[in-house]
Coordinates of C-alpha atoms in Angstrom, one line a residue:
M1 CA 17.8 72.7 25.7
R2 CA 19.4 74.0 22.6
L3 CA 18.0 73.8 19.1
V4 CA 20.5 73.6 16.3
D5 CA 19.1 74.6 12.9
T6 CA 19.8 72.7 9.7
S7 CA 22.4 75.1 8.4
A8 CA 24.4 74.8 11.7
W9 CA 24.2 71.0 11.4
I10 CA 25.6 71.2 7.9
E11 CA 28.4 73.4 8.8
W12 CA 29.3 71.1 11.7
L13 CA 29.0 68.0 9.6
I14 CA 31.3 69.4 6.8
G15 CA 33.8 70.7 9.4
S16 CA 33.9 74.3 8.3
R17 CA 35.1 77.2 10.4
V18 CA 31.6 78.0 11.3
G19 CA 31.1 74.3 12.1
A20 CA 34.1 74.4 14.5
A21 CA 32.4 77.3 16.3
V22 CA 29.1 75.5 16.3
A23 CA 30.8 72.4 17.8
K24 CA 31.9 74.4 20.9
E25 CA 28.3 75.3 21.6
L26 CA 26.7 71.9 21.1
P27 CA 25.0 70.5 24.3
E28 CA 25.0 66.9 25.5
R29 CA 22.5 64.8 23.6
G30 CA 19.9 64.9 26.3
K31 CA 19.7 68.7 26.0
W32 CA 20.0 68.8 22.2
L33 CA 16.6 69.6 20.6
V34 CA 16.1 68.2 17.1
P35 CA 12.8 69.3 15.4
T36 CA 11.4 66.8 12.9
I37 CA 11.8 69.4 10.2
V38 CA 15.5 69.5 10.8
Q39 CA 15.5 65.7 10.4
L40 CA 13.7 66.1 7.0
E41 CA 16.1 68.8 5.8
L42 CA 19.2 66.9 6.9
A43 CA 17.9 63.7 5.3
K44 CA 17.3 65.4 2.0
W45 CA 20.6 67.2 2.0
L46 CA 22.7 64.3 3.1
T47 CA 21.1 61.8 0.7
R48 CA 21.8 64.2 -2.1
E49 CA 25.3 65.3 -1.1
A50 CA 26.8 62.4 0.8
G51 CA 24.6 59.4 0.1
E52 CA 22.0 57.4 1.8
D53 CA 24.3 55.6 4.3
K54 CA 25.6 58.9 5.6
A55 CA 22.0 60.2 5.9
D56 CA 21.0 57.1 7.8
Q57 CA 23.9 57.5 10.2
V58 CA 23.2 61.2 10.9
I59 CA 19.4 60.6 11.3
A60 CA 20.2 57.8 13.7
F61 CA 22.4 60.2 15.7
T62 CA 19.5 62.7 15.8
E63 CA 17.3 60.1 17.3
T64 CA 19.7 59.9 20.3
C65 CA 18.9 63.6 21.0
V66 CA 15.5 65.1 22.0
V67 CA 13.3 64.9 18.9
A68 CA 10.5 67.5 18.8
D69 CA 7.5 66.8 16.7
L70 CA 6.3 69.9 15.1
D71 CA 2.6 70.8 15.3
T72 CA 0.6 73.7 14.0
A73 CA 1.2 75.9 17.1
I74 CA 4.9 75.3 17.0
A75 CA 5.1 75.8 13.3
L76 CA 3.4 79.2 13.5
S77 CA 5.5 80.3 16.4
A78 CA 8.6 79.4 14.5
A79 CA 7.4 81.3 11.5
D80 CA 6.8 84.4 13.7
L81 CA 10.4 84.1 15.1
C82 CA 11.8 83.6 11.6
A83 CA 10.1 86.8 10.4
Q84 CA 11.1 88.7 13.5
H85 CA 14.7 87.7 13.3
K86 CA 15.0 87.4 9.5
L87 CA 15.9 83.7 9.7
A88 CA 15.8 81.3 6.8
T89 CA 14.0 78.0 7.1
T90 CA 15.8 75.8 4.6
A91 CA 19.4 74.6 4.2
R92 CA 21.6 76.2 1.6
S93 CA 21.6 73.8 -1.4
S94 CA 24.9 75.0 -2.8
M95 CA 27.0 73.7 0.1
R96 CA 29.1 70.7 -0.8
P97 CA 30.7 68.3 1.8
P98 CA 34.4 67.5 1.5
L99 CA 35.3 63.9 0.7
R100 CA 35.4 63.0 4.3
M101 CA 32.8 64.4 6.7
V102 CA 33.5 65.0 10.4
P103 CA 32.6 61.9 12.4
I104 CA 29.7 62.4 14.8
F105 CA 30.1 59.4 17.1

């Protein structure tokens, strides 16, 4: 299983250089772990930056992967890992997609 955080999703979706590197590391859908918090962050960002239709398409794609519901134990473990590795937990709001986003299907 591989978990891809929201910022990596965004880089992949907008087709940036970082996104191209991310694309090479993406697993097949059956091994792609998508926490529900990533779905929330993607839906918020995509609705704001690319529109509701694109948000619906991407969230539908995430549902073909392995969706992980976050409970308290997982959330607290994630918080510990974020603190230990100095990781952010929200997507950068200043990113803007190009006129045409990379197709995901």
